[in-house]
Amino acid sequence: MELLSGLLSALLGGSKGRTRVMEERALEVYDIIRSIRDPEKPSTLEDLEVVSESCVTVEGLDEESFLVIIRFTPTVPHCSLATLIGLCLRVKLQRCLSFKHKVRNLSATAILDT
């Protein structure tokens, strides 16, 4: 009985630890992308509320790699630069992230699966 309860607590504790790692990775991603400048304006994506902390989620693919999902909202509906913003996000993450990842950008006007 003790062995079973020990295994259960280890499993539950492990999932909490894994969730914390995902949250830390999401904050790392947000810190990287929030300073990207809008292609048409002198403001950052964070200033324009194109991205926010809540728009970034990270899921585990395996022990060493992660799926990064970014949901961003362009400043105007049917923004012609939504694709460019998605590309900027992807390139910035490829250059700056310290862990293996796959990126999926989701826009309110277009879905970019990169």
mmCIF file of N, CA and C in Angstrom:
data_model
loop_
_atom_site.group_PDB
_atom_site.id
_atom_site.type_symbol
_atom_site.label_atom_id
_atom_site.label_comp_id
_atom_site.label_asym_id
_atom_site.label_seq_id
_atom_site.Cartn_x
_atom_site.Cartn_y
_atom_site.Cartn_z
ATOM 1 N N MET A 1 0.816 -1.196 0.000
ATOM 2 C CA MET A 1 0.000 0.000 0.000
ATOM 3 C C MET A 1 0.857 1.256 0.000
ATOM 4 N N GLU A 2 1.915 1.252 0.837
ATOM 5 C CA GLU A 2 2.803 2.414 0.895
ATOM 6 C C GLU A 2 3.512 2.623 -0.435
ATOM 7 N N LEU A 3 3.882 1.537 -1.071
ATOM 8 C CA LEU A 3 4.541 1.630 -2.372
ATOM 9 C C LEU A 3 3.629 2.287 -3.393
ATOM 10 N N LEU A 4 2.360 1.894 -3.389
ATOM 11 C CA LEU A 4 1.395 2.469 -4.319
ATOM 12 C C LEU A 4 1.195 3.962 -4.065
ATOM 13 N N SER A 5 1.061 4.358 -2.808
ATOM 14 C CA SER A 5 0.872 5.782 -2.507
ATOM 15 C C SER A 5 2.144 6.574 -2.827
ATOM 16 N N GLY A 6 3.288 5.969 -2.639
ATOM 17 C CA GLY A 6 4.546 6.637 -3.001
ATOM 18 C C GLY A 6 4.650 6.860 -4.495
ATOM 19 N N LEU A 7 4.247 5.853 -5.262
ATOM 20 C CA LEU A 7 4.260 6.003 -6.716
ATOM 21 C C LEU A 7 3.284 7.082 -7.170
ATOM 22 N N LEU A 8 2.101 7.096 -6.572
ATOM 23 C CA LEU A 8 1.101 8.100 -6.926
ATOM 24 C C LEU A 8 1.593 9.509 -6.630
ATOM 25 N N SER A 9 2.175 9.721 -5.455
ATOM 26 C CA SER A 9 2.658 11.060 -5.114
ATOM 27 C C SER A 9 3.833 11.459 -6.009
ATOM 28 N N ALA A 10 4.666 10.499 -6.378
ATOM 29 C CA ALA A 10 5.777 10.802 -7.284
ATOM 30 C C ALA A 10 5.258 11.222 -8.655
ATOM 31 N N LEU A 11 4.226 10.498 -9.114
ATOM 32 C CA LEU A 11 3.636 10.849 -10.407
ATOM 33 C C LEU A 11 2.985 12.220 -10.365
ATOM 34 N N LEU A 12 2.236 12.497 -9.326
ATOM 35 C CA LEU A 12 1.571 13.798 -9.212
ATOM 36 C C LEU A 12 2.586 14.908 -9.016
ATOM 37 N N GLY A 13 3.587 14.674 -8.204
ATOM 38 C CA GLY A 13 4.630 15.675 -7.992
ATOM 39 C C GLY A 13 5.413 15.922 -9.259
ATOM 40 N N GLY A 14 5.644 14.876 -10.032
ATOM 41 C CA GLY A 14 6.351 15.020 -11.300
ATOM 42 C C GLY A 14 5.586 15.862 -12.291
ATOM 43 N N SER A 15 4.257 15.699 -12.314
ATOM 44 C CA SER A 15 3.465 16.493 -13.251
ATOM 45 C C SER A 15 3.437 17.954 -12.831
ATOM 46 N N LYS A 16 3.439 18.236 -11.517
ATOM 47 C CA LYS A 16 3.503 19.617 -11.047
ATOM 48 C C LYS A 16 4.834 20.240 -11.439
ATOM 49 N N GLY A 17 5.903 19.477 -11.294
ATOM 50 C CA GLY A 17 7.227 19.968 -11.681
ATOM 51 C C GLY A 17 7.299 20.232 -13.174
ATOM 52 N N ARG A 18 6.703 19.352 -13.955
ATOM 53 C CA ARG A 18 6.691 19.511 -15.409
ATOM 54 C C ARG A 18 5.868 20.741 -15.801
ATOM 55 N N THR A 19 4.748 20.961 -15.100
ATOM 56 C CA THR A 19 3.923 22.139 -15.364
ATOM 57 C C THR A 19 4.698 23.409 -15.057
ATOM 58 N N ARG A 20 5.459 23.412 -13.986
ATOM 59 C CA ARG A 20 6.251 24.587 -13.626
ATOM 60 C C ARG A 20 7.317 24.860 -14.694
ATOM 61 N N VAL A 21 7.917 23.805 -15.211
ATOM 62 C CA VAL A 21 8.900 23.971 -16.286
ATOM 63 C C VAL A 21 8.241 24.601 -17.510
ATOM 64 N N MET A 22 7.032 24.152 -17.845
ATOM 65 C CA MET A 22 6.307 24.715 -18.999
ATOM 66 C C MET A 22 6.015 26.200 -18.778
ATOM 67 N N GLU A 23 5.613 26.556 -17.570
ATOM 68 C CA GLU A 23 5.334 27.960 -17.260
ATOM 69 C C GLU A 23 6.597 28.809 -17.365
ATOM 70 N N GLU A 24 7.714 28.276 -16.878
ATOM 71 C CA GLU A 24 8.986 28.996 -16.963
ATOM 72 C C GLU A 24 9.414 29.168 -18.421
ATOM 73 N N ARG A 25 9.240 28.136 -19.226
ATOM 74 C CA ARG A 25 9.560 28.218 -20.654
ATOM 75 C C ARG A 25 8.674 29.260 -21.337
ATOM 76 N N ALA A 26 7.381 29.292 -20.985
ATOM 77 C CA ALA A 26 6.464 30.269 -21.579
ATOM 78 C C ALA A 26 6.888 31.696 -21.223
ATOM 79 N N LEU A 27 7.304 31.919 -19.989
ATOM 80 C CA LEU A 27 7.787 33.252 -19.602
ATOM 81 C C LEU A 27 9.063 33.622 -20.343
ATOM 82 N N GLU A 28 9.928 32.635 -20.548
ATOM 83 C CA GLU A 28 11.158 32.871 -21.314
ATOM 84 C C GLU A 28 10.824 33.284 -22.746
ATOM 85 N N VAL A 29 9.866 32.587 -23.355
ATOM 86 C CA VAL A 29 9.431 32.920 -24.713
ATOM 87 C C VAL A 29 8.860 34.334 -24.745
ATOM 88 N N TYR A 30 7.996 34.647 -23.785
ATOM 89 C CA TYR A 30 7.372 35.977 -23.768
ATOM 90 C C TYR A 30 8.421 37.081 -23.600
ATOM 91 N N ASP A 31 9.397 36.861 -22.746
ATOM 92 C CA ASP A 31 10.456 37.859 -22.565
ATOM 93 C C ASP A 31 11.211 38.118 -23.862
ATOM 94 N N ILE A 32 11.341 37.096 -24.686
ATOM 95 C CA ILE A 32 12.047 37.245 -25.964
ATOM 96 C C ILE A 32 11.195 37.991 -26.986
ATOM 97 N N ILE A 33 9.916 37.659 -27.079
ATOM 98 C CA ILE A 33 9.094 38.220 -28.168
ATOM 99 C C ILE A 33 8.473 39.570 -27.851
ATOM 100 N N ARG A 34 8.375 39.933 -26.595
ATOM 101 C CA ARG A 34 7.663 41.173 -26.265
ATOM 102 C C ARG A 34 8.370 42.429 -26.749
ATOM 103 N N SER A 35 9.660 42.350 -26.990
ATOM 104 C CA SER A 35 10.412 43.533 -27.414
ATOM 105 C C SER A 35 10.494 43.688 -28.934
ATOM 106 N N ILE A 36 9.884 42.782 -29.690
ATOM 107 C CA ILE A 36 9.890 42.897 -31.152
ATOM 108 C C ILE A 36 9.101 44.141 -31.545
ATOM 109 N N ARG A 37 9.652 44.902 -32.469
ATOM 110 C CA ARG A 37 8.994 46.131 -32.919
ATOM 111 C C ARG A 37 8.008 45.817 -34.040
ATOM 112 N N ASP A 38 6.892 46.526 -34.037
ATOM 113 C CA ASP A 38 5.906 46.400 -35.094
ATOM 114 C C ASP A 38 6.515 46.898 -36.398
ATOM 115 N N PRO A 39 6.278 46.205 -37.514
ATOM 116 C CA PRO A 39 6.873 46.624 -38.790
ATOM 117 C C PRO A 39 6.436 48.016 -39.267
ATOM 118 N N GLU A 40 5.268 48.493 -38.843
ATOM 119 C CA GLU A 40 4.771 49.787 -39.320
ATOM 120 C C GLU A 40 4.792 50.895 -38.277
ATOM 121 N N LYS A 41 4.979 50.534 -37.021
ATOM 122 C CA LYS A 41 4.897 51.515 -35.942
ATOM 123 C C LYS A 41 6.160 51.470 -35.093
ATOM 124 N N PRO A 42 6.458 52.540 -34.386
ATOM 125 C CA PRO A 42 7.673 52.554 -33.558
ATOM 126 C C PRO A 42 7.495 51.872 -32.201
ATOM 127 N N SER A 43 6.414 51.153 -32.003
ATOM 128 C CA SER A 43 6.118 50.512 -30.721
ATOM 129 C C SER A 43 6.425 49.021 -30.777
ATOM 130 N N THR A 44 6.546 48.422 -29.596
ATOM 131 C CA THR A 44 6.777 46.978 -29.531
ATOM 132 C C THR A 44 5.447 46.243 -29.623
ATOM 133 N N LEU A 45 5.518 44.939 -29.876
ATOM 134 C CA LEU A 45 4.301 44.124 -29.937
ATOM 135 C C LEU A 45 3.591 44.106 -28.584
ATOM 136 N N GLU A 46 4.357 44.183 -27.506
ATOM 137 C CA GLU A 46 3.754 44.239 -26.176
ATOM 138 C C GLU A 46 3.007 45.566 -25.978
ATOM 139 N N ASP A 47 3.628 46.685 -26.357
ATOM 140 C CA ASP A 47 2.988 48.002 -26.219
ATOM 141 C C ASP A 47 1.665 48.065 -26.987
ATOM 142 N N LEU A 48 1.633 47.447 -28.156
ATOM 143 C CA LEU A 48 0.444 47.471 -29.005
ATOM 144 C C LEU A 48 -0.569 46.381 -28.628
ATOM 145 N N GLU A 49 -0.242 45.581 -27.620
ATOM 146 C CA GLU A 49 -1.074 44.471 -27.153
ATOM 147 C C GLU A 49 -1.322 43.429 -28.243
ATOM 148 N N VAL A 50 -0.329 43.266 -29.115
ATOM 149 C CA VAL A 50 -0.378 42.201 -30.116
ATOM 150 C C VAL A 50 -0.061 40.868 -29.435
ATOM 151 N N VAL A 51 0.861 40.894 -28.466
ATOM 152 C CA VAL A 51 1.185 39.713 -27.664
ATOM 153 C C VAL A 51 1.061 40.066 -26.185
ATOM 154 N N SER A 52 0.788 39.054 -25.382
ATOM 155 C CA SER A 52 0.727 39.208 -23.928
ATOM 156 C C SER A 52 1.224 37.912 -23.294
ATOM 157 N N GLU A 53 1.444 37.945 -21.989
ATOM 158 C CA GLU A 53 1.902 36.731 -21.298
ATOM 159 C C GLU A 53 0.937 35.570 -21.499
ATOM 160 N N SER A 54 -0.347 35.879 -21.463
ATOM 161 C CA SER A 54 -1.349 34.805 -21.557
ATOM 162 C C SER A 54 -1.457 34.203 -22.951
ATOM 163 N N CYS A 55 -0.853 34.842 -23.951
ATOM 164 C CA CYS A 55 -0.954 34.333 -25.319
ATOM 165 C C CYS A 55 0.106 33.281 -25.625
ATOM 166 N N VAL A 56 1.031 33.038 -24.706
ATOM 167 C CA VAL A 56 2.112 32.078 -24.936
ATOM 168 C C VAL A 56 1.886 30.830 -24.086
ATOM 169 N N THR A 57 1.861 29.683 -24.739
ATOM 170 C CA THR A 57 1.804 28.410 -24.019
ATOM 171 C C THR A 57 2.902 27.500 -24.543
ATOM 172 N N VAL A 58 3.367 26.641 -23.675
ATOM 173 C CA VAL A 58 4.415 25.686 -24.034
ATOM 174 C C VAL A 58 3.952 24.303 -23.606
ATOM 175 N N GLU A 59 4.076 23.345 -24.515
ATOM 176 C CA GLU A 59 3.720 21.952 -24.234
ATOM 177 C C GLU A 59 4.940 21.087 -24.492
ATOM 178 N N GLY A 60 5.064 20.018 -23.753
ATOM 179 C CA GLY A 60 6.189 19.116 -23.938
ATOM 180 C C GLY A 60 5.955 18.162 -25.090
ATOM 181 N N LEU A 61 6.942 18.034 -25.961
ATOM 182 C CA LEU A 61 6.889 17.027 -27.022
ATOM 183 C C LEU A 61 7.566 15.752 -26.547
ATOM 184 N N ASP A 62 8.708 15.924 -25.899
ATOM 185 C CA ASP A 62 9.413 14.836 -25.231
ATOM 186 C C ASP A 62 10.257 15.472 -24.129
ATOM 187 N N GLU A 63 11.206 14.750 -23.584
ATOM 188 C CA GLU A 63 11.989 15.278 -22.465
ATOM 189 C C GLU A 63 12.827 16.507 -22.824
ATOM 190 N N GLU A 64 13.240 16.615 -24.075
ATOM 191 C CA GLU A 64 14.159 17.681 -24.442
ATOM 192 C C GLU A 64 13.582 18.741 -25.365
ATOM 193 N N SER A 65 12.433 18.505 -25.966
ATOM 194 C CA SER A 65 11.892 19.480 -26.914
ATOM 195 C C SER A 65 10.453 19.852 -26.558
ATOM 196 N N PHE A 66 10.086 21.060 -26.996
ATOM 197 C CA PHE A 66 8.809 21.643 -26.602
ATOM 198 C C PHE A 66 8.094 22.234 -27.798
ATOM 199 N N LEU A 67 6.774 22.292 -27.705
ATOM 200 C CA LEU A 67 5.943 22.960 -28.693
ATOM 201 C C LEU A 67 5.575 24.320 -28.111
ATOM 202 N N VAL A 68 5.957 25.392 -28.812
ATOM 203 C CA VAL A 68 5.666 26.754 -28.388
ATOM 204 C C VAL A 68 4.495 27.256 -29.222
ATOM 205 N N ILE A 69 3.413 27.646 -28.552
ATOM 206 C CA ILE A 69 2.223 28.150 -29.237
ATOM 207 C C ILE A 69 2.052 29.623 -28.865
ATOM 208 N N ILE A 70 2.015 30.474 -29.888
ATOM 209 C CA ILE A 70 1.844 31.907 -29.671
ATOM 210 C C ILE A 70 0.580 32.348 -30.388
ATOM 211 N N ARG A 71 -0.352 32.881 -29.632
ATOM 212 C CA ARG A 71 -1.577 33.444 -30.213
ATOM 213 C C ARG A 71 -1.424 34.958 -30.182
ATOM 214 N N PHE A 72 -1.364 35.563 -31.338
ATOM 215 C CA PHE A 72 -1.204 37.015 -31.364
ATOM 216 C C PHE A 72 -2.373 37.667 -32.070
ATOM 217 N N THR A 73 -2.634 38.901 -31.697
ATOM 218 C CA THR A 73 -3.763 39.651 -32.244
ATOM 219 C C THR A 73 -3.223 40.877 -32.964
ATOM 220 N N PRO A 74 -3.283 40.908 -34.281
ATOM 221 C CA PRO A 74 -2.831 42.095 -35.018
ATOM 222 C C PRO A 74 -3.628 43.332 -34.595
ATOM 223 N N THR A 75 -3.073 44.491 -34.851
ATOM 224 C CA THR A 75 -3.692 45.739 -34.394
ATOM 225 C C THR A 75 -4.998 46.055 -35.106
ATOM 226 N N VAL A 76 -5.180 45.563 -36.324
ATOM 227 C CA VAL A 76 -6.423 45.784 -37.059
ATOM 228 C C VAL A 76 -6.894 44.460 -37.662
ATOM 229 N N PRO A 77 -8.198 44.281 -37.827
ATOM 230 C CA PRO A 77 -8.688 43.060 -38.478
ATOM 231 C C PRO A 77 -8.135 42.957 -39.904
ATOM 232 N N HIS A 78 -7.848 41.771 -40.330
ATOM 233 C CA HIS A 78 -7.313 41.496 -41.671
ATOM 234 C C HIS A 78 -6.023 42.267 -41.942
ATOM 235 N N CYS A 79 -5.172 42.321 -40.937
ATOM 236 C CA CYS A 79 -3.885 43.023 -41.042
ATOM 237 C C CYS A 79 -3.028 42.361 -42.116
ATOM 238 N N SER A 80 -2.540 43.172 -43.031
ATOM 239 C CA SER A 80 -1.716 42.634 -44.118
ATOM 240 C C SER A 80 -0.333 42.198 -43.622
ATOM 241 N N LEU A 81 0.049 42.612 -42.422
ATOM 242 C CA LEU A 81 1.361 42.260 -41.898
ATOM 243 C C LEU A 81 1.329 41.105 -40.900
ATOM 244 N N ALA A 82 0.193 40.424 -40.769
ATOM 245 C CA ALA A 82 0.088 39.314 -39.822
ATOM 246 C C ALA A 82 1.116 38.222 -40.141
ATOM 247 N N THR A 83 1.302 37.937 -41.397
ATOM 248 C CA THR A 83 2.280 36.918 -41.797
ATOM 249 C C THR A 83 3.696 37.365 -41.442
ATOM 250 N N LEU A 84 3.999 38.630 -41.664
ATOM 251 C CA LEU A 84 5.319 39.161 -41.335
ATOM 252 C C LEU A 84 5.562 39.134 -39.823
ATOM 253 N N ILE A 85 4.545 39.457 -39.044
ATOM 254 C CA ILE A 85 4.684 39.401 -37.589
ATOM 255 C C ILE A 85 4.951 37.957 -37.153
ATOM 256 N N GLY A 86 4.215 36.990 -37.714
ATOM 257 C CA GLY A 86 4.448 35.585 -37.404
ATOM 258 C C GLY A 86 5.857 35.147 -37.759
ATOM 259 N N LEU A 87 6.359 35.607 -38.883
ATOM 260 C CA LEU A 87 7.726 35.287 -39.296
ATOM 261 C C LEU A 87 8.745 35.909 -38.351
ATOM 262 N N CYS A 88 8.505 37.149 -37.936
ATOM 263 C CA CYS A 88 9.403 37.815 -36.974
ATOM 264 C C CYS A 88 9.455 37.034 -35.660
ATOM 265 N N LEU A 89 8.297 36.564 -35.208
ATOM 266 C CA LEU A 89 8.245 35.776 -33.977
ATOM 267 C C LEU A 89 9.064 34.500 -34.122
ATOM 268 N N ARG A 90 8.873 33.815 -35.237
ATOM 269 C CA ARG A 90 9.582 32.548 -35.462
ATOM 270 C C ARG A 90 11.097 32.739 -35.525
ATOM 271 N N VAL A 91 11.547 33.735 -36.279
ATOM 272 C CA VAL A 91 12.986 33.967 -36.437
ATOM 273 C C VAL A 91 13.620 34.382 -35.114
ATOM 274 N N LYS A 92 12.947 35.245 -34.376
ATOM 275 C CA LYS A 92 13.472 35.692 -33.082
ATOM 276 C C LYS A 92 13.631 34.511 -32.133
ATOM 277 N N LEU A 93 12.650 33.610 -32.117
ATOM 278 C CA LEU A 93 12.737 32.445 -31.241
ATOM 279 C C LEU A 93 13.831 31.484 -31.696
ATOM 280 N N GLN A 94 13.979 31.297 -33.010
ATOM 281 C CA GLN A 94 15.045 30.419 -33.509
ATOM 282 C C GLN A 94 16.409 30.931 -33.091
ATOM 283 N N ARG A 95 16.577 32.234 -33.067
ATOM 284 C CA ARG A 95 17.868 32.833 -32.718
ATOM 285 C C ARG A 95 18.123 32.877 -31.220
ATOM 286 N N CYS A 96 17.071 32.973 -30.418
ATOM 287 C CA CYS A 96 17.268 33.294 -29.006
ATOM 288 C C CYS A 96 16.900 32.211 -28.003
ATOM 289 N N LEU A 97 16.067 31.244 -28.374
ATOM 290 C CA LEU A 97 15.637 30.255 -27.384
ATOM 291 C C LEU A 97 16.757 29.293 -27.032
ATOM 292 N N SER A 98 16.806 28.946 -25.755
ATOM 293 C CA SER A 98 17.874 28.074 -25.268
ATOM 294 C C SER A 98 17.487 26.597 -25.261
ATOM 295 N N PHE A 99 16.262 26.265 -25.681
ATOM 296 C CA PHE A 99 15.839 24.868 -25.676
ATOM 297 C C PHE A 99 15.289 24.481 -27.052
ATOM 298 N N LYS A 100 15.283 23.151 -27.322
ATOM 299 C CA LYS A 100 14.743 22.650 -28.589
ATOM 300 C C LYS A 100 13.248 22.935 -28.629
ATOM 301 N N HIS A 101 12.775 23.366 -29.795
ATOM 302 C CA HIS A 101 11.374 23.752 -29.869
ATOM 303 C C HIS A 101 10.831 23.664 -31.281
ATOM 304 N N LYS A 102 9.514 23.625 -31.343
ATOM 305 C CA LYS A 102 8.763 23.773 -32.582
ATOM 306 C C LYS A 102 7.811 24.922 -32.310
ATOM 307 N N VAL A 103 7.620 25.792 -33.287
ATOM 308 C CA VAL A 103 6.798 26.986 -33.077
ATOM 309 C C VAL A 103 5.506 26.875 -33.873
ATOM 310 N N ARG A 104 4.416 27.250 -33.237
ATOM 311 C CA ARG A 104 3.128 27.367 -33.923
ATOM 312 C C ARG A 104 2.590 28.754 -33.589
ATOM 313 N N ASN A 105 2.445 29.593 -34.621
ATOM 314 C CA ASN A 105 1.888 30.932 -34.465
ATOM 315 C C ASN A 105 0.428 30.895 -34.880
ATOM 316 N N LEU A 106 -0.429 31.454 -34.066
ATOM 317 C CA LEU A 106 -1.845 31.532 -34.390
ATOM 318 C C LEU A 106 -2.262 32.994 -34.337
ATOM 319 N N SER A 107 -2.763 33.488 -35.442
ATOM 320 C CA SER A 107 -3.203 34.871 -35.516
ATOM 321 C C SER A 107 -4.719 34.923 -35.541
ATOM 322 N N ALA A 108 -5.254 36.055 -35.133
ATOM 323 C CA ALA A 108 -6.705 36.221 -35.205
ATOM 324 C C ALA A 108 -7.174 36.311 -36.650
ATOM 325 N N THR A 109 -6.267 36.669 -37.569
ATOM 326 C CA THR A 109 -6.663 36.823 -38.965
ATOM 327 C C THR A 109 -6.157 35.708 -39.863
ATOM 328 N N ALA A 110 -5.124 35.022 -39.446
ATOM 329 C CA ALA A 110 -4.564 33.938 -40.264
ATOM 330 C C ALA A 110 -3.931 32.910 -39.338
ATOM 331 N N ILE A 111 -3.936 31.668 -39.749
ATOM 332 C CA ILE A 111 -3.290 30.633 -38.968
ATOM 333 C C ILE A 111 -2.001 30.255 -39.679
ATOM 334 N N LEU A 112 -0.900 30.398 -38.932
ATOM 335 C CA LEU A 112 0.411 30.077 -39.475
ATOM 336 C C LEU A 112 0.954 28.896 -38.720
ATOM 337 N N ASP A 113 1.095 27.776 -39.326
ATOM 338 C CA ASP A 113 1.640 26.607 -38.683
ATOM 339 C C ASP A 113 3.050 26.414 -39.196
ATOM 340 N N THR A 114 4.013 26.863 -38.408
ATOM 341 C CA THR A 114 5.418 26.809 -38.849
ATOM 342 C C THR A 114 6.170 25.735 -38.130
#
